[in-house]
Structures are given as structure tokens and as C-alpha cells.
Tab-separated table of C-alpha atoms in Angstrom:
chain	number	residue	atom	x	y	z
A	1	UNK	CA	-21.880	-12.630	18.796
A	2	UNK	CA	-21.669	-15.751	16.367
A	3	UNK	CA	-17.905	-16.690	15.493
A	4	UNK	CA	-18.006	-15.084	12.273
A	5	UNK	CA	-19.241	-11.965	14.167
A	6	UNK	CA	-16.044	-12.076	15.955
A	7	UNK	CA	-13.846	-12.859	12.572
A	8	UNK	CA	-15.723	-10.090	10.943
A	9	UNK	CA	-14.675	-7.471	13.529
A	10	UNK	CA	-11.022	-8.707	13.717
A	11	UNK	CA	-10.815	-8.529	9.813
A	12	UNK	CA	-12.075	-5.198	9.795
A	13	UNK	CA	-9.508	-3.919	11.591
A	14	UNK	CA	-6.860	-4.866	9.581
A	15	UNK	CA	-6.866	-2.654	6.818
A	16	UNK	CA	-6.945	0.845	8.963
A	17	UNK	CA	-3.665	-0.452	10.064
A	18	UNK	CA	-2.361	-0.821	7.507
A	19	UNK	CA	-3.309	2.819	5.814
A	20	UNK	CA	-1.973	4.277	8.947
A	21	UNK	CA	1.808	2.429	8.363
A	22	UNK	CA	2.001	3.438	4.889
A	23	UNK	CA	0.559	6.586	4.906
A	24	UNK	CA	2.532	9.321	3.394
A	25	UNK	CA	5.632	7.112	2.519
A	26	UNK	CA	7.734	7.628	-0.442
A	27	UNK	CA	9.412	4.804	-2.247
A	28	UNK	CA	12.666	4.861	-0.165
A	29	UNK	CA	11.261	5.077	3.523
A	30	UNK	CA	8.776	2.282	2.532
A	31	UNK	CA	12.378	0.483	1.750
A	32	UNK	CA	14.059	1.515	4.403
A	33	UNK	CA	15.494	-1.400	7.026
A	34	UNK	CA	17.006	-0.307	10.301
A	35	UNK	CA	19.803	-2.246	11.100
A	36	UNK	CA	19.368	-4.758	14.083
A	37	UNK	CA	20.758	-3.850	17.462
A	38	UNK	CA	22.636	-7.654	17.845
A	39	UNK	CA	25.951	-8.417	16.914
A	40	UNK	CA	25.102	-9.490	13.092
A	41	UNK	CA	24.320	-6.491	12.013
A	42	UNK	CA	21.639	-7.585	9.744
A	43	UNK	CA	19.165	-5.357	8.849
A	44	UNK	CA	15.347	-5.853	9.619
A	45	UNK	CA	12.556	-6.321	7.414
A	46	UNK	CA	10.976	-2.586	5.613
A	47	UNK	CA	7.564	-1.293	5.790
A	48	UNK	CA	6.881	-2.428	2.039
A	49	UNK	CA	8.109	-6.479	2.901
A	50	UNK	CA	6.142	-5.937	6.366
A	51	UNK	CA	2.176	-4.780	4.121
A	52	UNK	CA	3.611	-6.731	1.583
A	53	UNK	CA	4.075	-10.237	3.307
A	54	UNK	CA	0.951	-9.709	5.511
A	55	UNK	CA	-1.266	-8.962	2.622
A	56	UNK	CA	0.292	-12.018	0.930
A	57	UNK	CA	-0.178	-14.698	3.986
A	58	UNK	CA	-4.100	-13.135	4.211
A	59	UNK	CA	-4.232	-13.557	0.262
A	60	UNK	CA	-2.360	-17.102	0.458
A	61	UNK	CA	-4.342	-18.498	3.226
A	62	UNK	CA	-7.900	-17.425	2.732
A	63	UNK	CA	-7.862	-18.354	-0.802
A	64	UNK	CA	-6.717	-21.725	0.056
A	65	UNK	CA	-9.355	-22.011	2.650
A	66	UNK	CA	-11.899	-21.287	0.232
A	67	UNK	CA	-10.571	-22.693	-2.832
A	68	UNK	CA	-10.186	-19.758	-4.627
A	69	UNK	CA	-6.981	-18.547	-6.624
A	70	UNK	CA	-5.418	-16.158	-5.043
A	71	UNK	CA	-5.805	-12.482	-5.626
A	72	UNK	CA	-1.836	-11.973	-6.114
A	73	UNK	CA	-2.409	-14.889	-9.236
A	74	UNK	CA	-5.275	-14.453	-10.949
A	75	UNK	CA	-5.828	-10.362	-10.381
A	76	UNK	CA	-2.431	-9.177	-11.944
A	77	UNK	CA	-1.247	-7.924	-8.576
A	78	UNK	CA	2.054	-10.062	-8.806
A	79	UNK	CA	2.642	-7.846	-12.402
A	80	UNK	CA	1.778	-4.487	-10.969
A	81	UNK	CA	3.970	-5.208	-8.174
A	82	UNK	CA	6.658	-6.413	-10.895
A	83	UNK	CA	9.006	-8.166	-7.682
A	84	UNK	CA	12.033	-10.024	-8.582
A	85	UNK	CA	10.308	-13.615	-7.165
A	86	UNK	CA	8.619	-16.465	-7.669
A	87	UNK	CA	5.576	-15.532	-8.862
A	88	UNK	CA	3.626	-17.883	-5.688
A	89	UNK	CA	5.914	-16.482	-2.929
A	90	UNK	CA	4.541	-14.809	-0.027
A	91	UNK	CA	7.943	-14.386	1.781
A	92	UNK	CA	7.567	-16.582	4.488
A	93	UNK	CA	11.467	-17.880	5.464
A	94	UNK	CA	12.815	-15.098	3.046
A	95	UNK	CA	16.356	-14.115	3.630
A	96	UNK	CA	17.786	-10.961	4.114
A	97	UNK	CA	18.218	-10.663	-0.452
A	98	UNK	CA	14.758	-11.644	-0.710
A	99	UNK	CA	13.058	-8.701	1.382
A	100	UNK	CA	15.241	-5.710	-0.533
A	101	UNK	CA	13.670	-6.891	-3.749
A	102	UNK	CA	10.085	-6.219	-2.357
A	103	UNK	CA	10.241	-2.577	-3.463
A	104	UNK	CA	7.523	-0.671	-4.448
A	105	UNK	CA	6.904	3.051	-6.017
A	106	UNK	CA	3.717	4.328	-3.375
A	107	UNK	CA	2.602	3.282	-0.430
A	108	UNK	CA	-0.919	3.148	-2.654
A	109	UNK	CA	-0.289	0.319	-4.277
A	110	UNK	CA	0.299	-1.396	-1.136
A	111	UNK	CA	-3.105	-0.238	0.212
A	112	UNK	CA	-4.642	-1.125	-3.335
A	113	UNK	CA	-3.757	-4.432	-2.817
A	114	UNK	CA	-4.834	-5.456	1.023
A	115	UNK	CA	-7.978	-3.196	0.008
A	116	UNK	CA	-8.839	-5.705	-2.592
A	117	UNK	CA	-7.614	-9.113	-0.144
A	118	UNK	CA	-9.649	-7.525	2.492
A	119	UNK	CA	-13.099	-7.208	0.449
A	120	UNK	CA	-12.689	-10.666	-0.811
A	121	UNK	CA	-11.744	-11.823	2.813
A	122	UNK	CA	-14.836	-10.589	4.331
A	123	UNK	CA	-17.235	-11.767	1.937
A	124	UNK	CA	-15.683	-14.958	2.730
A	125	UNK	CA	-15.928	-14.509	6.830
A	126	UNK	CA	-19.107	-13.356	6.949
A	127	UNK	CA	-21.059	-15.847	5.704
A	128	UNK	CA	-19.209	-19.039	7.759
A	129	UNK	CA	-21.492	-20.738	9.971
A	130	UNK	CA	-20.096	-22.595	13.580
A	131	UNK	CA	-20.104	-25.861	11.422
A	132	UNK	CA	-17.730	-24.407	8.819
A	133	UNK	CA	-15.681	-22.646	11.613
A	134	UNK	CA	-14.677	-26.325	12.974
A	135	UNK	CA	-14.224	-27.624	9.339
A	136	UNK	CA	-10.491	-29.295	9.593
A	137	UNK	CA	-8.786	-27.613	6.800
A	138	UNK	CA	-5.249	-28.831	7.788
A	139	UNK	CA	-4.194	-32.613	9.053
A	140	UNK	CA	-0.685	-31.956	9.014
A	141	UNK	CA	-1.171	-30.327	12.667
A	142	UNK	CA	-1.651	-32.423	15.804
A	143	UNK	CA	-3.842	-31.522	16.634
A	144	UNK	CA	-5.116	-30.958	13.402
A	145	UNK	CA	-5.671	-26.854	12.007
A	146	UNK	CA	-9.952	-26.030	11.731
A	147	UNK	CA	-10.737	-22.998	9.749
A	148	UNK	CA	-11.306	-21.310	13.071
A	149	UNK	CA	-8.034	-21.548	14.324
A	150	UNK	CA	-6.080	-20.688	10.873
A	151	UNK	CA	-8.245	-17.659	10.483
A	152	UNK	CA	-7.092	-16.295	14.325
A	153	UNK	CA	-3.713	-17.130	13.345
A	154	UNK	CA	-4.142	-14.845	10.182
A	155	UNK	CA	-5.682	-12.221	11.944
A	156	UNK	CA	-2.951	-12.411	14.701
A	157	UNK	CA	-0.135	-12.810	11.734
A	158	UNK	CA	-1.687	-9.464	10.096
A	159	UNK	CA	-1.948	-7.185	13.480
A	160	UNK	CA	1.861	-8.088	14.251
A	161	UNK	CA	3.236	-7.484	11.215
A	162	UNK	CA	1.312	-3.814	10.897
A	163	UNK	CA	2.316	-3.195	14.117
A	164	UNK	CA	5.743	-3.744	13.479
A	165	UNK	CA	5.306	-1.472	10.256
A	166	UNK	CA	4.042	1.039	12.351
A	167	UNK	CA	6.604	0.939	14.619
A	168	UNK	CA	9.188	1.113	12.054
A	169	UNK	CA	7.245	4.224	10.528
A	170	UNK	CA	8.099	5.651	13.886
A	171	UNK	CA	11.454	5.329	13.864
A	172	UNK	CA	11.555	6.834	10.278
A	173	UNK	CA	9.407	10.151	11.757
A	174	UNK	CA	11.757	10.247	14.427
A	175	UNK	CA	15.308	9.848	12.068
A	176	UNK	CA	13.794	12.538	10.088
């Protein structure tokens, strides 16, 4: 199995789960945050900021390893999605105000979304070759960041963050 081979199959496994932590959810258990078990009391990130923000980082960072625009930009998705942010964020170091405004109406549009990000991402995966897998794409690493490594560290970024939606998902079957 070529590198790409190996990309390819990690991609594709992505979007099934994210279908599975969204699946069924209305608008206010997509929104729901369970409150955090440490003395703050602050409340954890929802299902919707959890698809959202993974589906943004995949969007983010494979169009800028390509040099594409992103998806979110030049597709509409930041209108459809209509969020009360900067049009370029992706959430990373939002606060605890910045993930209740990423509210959504279905879980679909959520899917919609990574569907599209994940068609675009493949068709950029599989055709890398070993030489463009050890293109440096980032020198502000040490050592510096080849597209290799920033596309495991997508992958790995995606599967936590569904995982945690899932999880949460549990917790809402299990409140019900």
C-alpha cells in the first residue's frame, strides 16, 4: 500500500463517523453541552461545534495544502450555516461564547457540508505521490511540517473530535 493508499483509507472513514454522531439529532441536542465534571463548571463543546470544527480544520487545512479556497469561502457554506463569526474561523482556541453560536437547524446540513470537504479531500489524497507526501508545507515547525505529517494530524484531529461527538450523542440517548 502506497502512502496515499493509506491516506485514502483513513479519509474514508471519516465521514461514516460523522453520519453516525449526527444522526437523528434535532436542533437542540445537536446544541446541547454537558457541563464539565471540574470545579468551573464550564460547559463542554456540542455535537454541532464538535462536526462543525472538524469539518472546518479538514476544509482549512487541505485547501491550504493544495492551494485551493476553501469550501466554507468560496461554496456559500459559511452563508447557509449563517454563524455569528468571522467569516475565516474554524474555531480553533474558541471560548466558551464562541461554541454556543455554532448552532445549526439539522444535523443534515452538517453532513452536507463534510460530504462535500470529504469529496474534494479525496480527490486531493488520491492522486499524491511519495515525493509530494514529503513536500515541506510548513517551516514554522522544527522540525519542519511535510504534507504527510499534516494530513495524519488531520485525520487524527477528525477521528477525535467524532469520537467525542459520538460520545456526547451517548450521553444525550442515555439523559433521554
Amino acid at each position: 500500500m502506497s502512502g496515499s493508499d493509506v491516506l485514502v483509507e483513513a479519509f474514508g472513514r471519516i465521514p461514516d463517523a460523522v453520519s453516525r454522531a449526527v444522526d437523528g439529532l434535532d436542533a437542540g441536542q445537536l446544541a446541547y453541552r454537558p457541563t464539565l465534571g471540574d470545579s468551573s463548571g464550564s460547559p463542554g463543546n456540542s455535537v454541532a461545534w464538535l462536526i462543525w470544527h472538524l469539518t472546518r480544520v479538514q476544509d482549512n487545512h487541505l485547501a491550504d495544502a493544495a492551494d485551493r479556497d476553501e469550501l466554507w469561502l468560496a461554496d456559500g457554506w459559511a452563508e447557509k450555516f449563517g454563524l455569528n463569526l468571522p467569516r475565516e474561523d474554524t474555531g480553533y482556541g474558541h471560548t466558551s461564547d464562541d461554541v454556543d453560536k455554532v448552532r445549526v437547524d439539522s444535523a443534515e446540513l452538517l453532513v452536507e457540508y463534510h460530504r462535500a470537504v470529504h469529496v474534494r479531500s479525496m480527490k486531493f489524497v488520491e492522486g499524491l505521490s511519495e515525493t509530494d507526501l514529503d513536500r515541506i508545507i510548513d517551516t514554522s515547525w522544527d522540525p519542519p511540517v511535510t504534507l504527510r505529517v499534516r494530513l495524519v494530524s488531520v485525520i487524527e484531529d477528525c477521528l477525535q473530535h467524532a469520537g467525542q461527538a459520538a460520545y456526547l450523542r451517548g450521553l444525550l440517548a442515555r439523559a433521554g
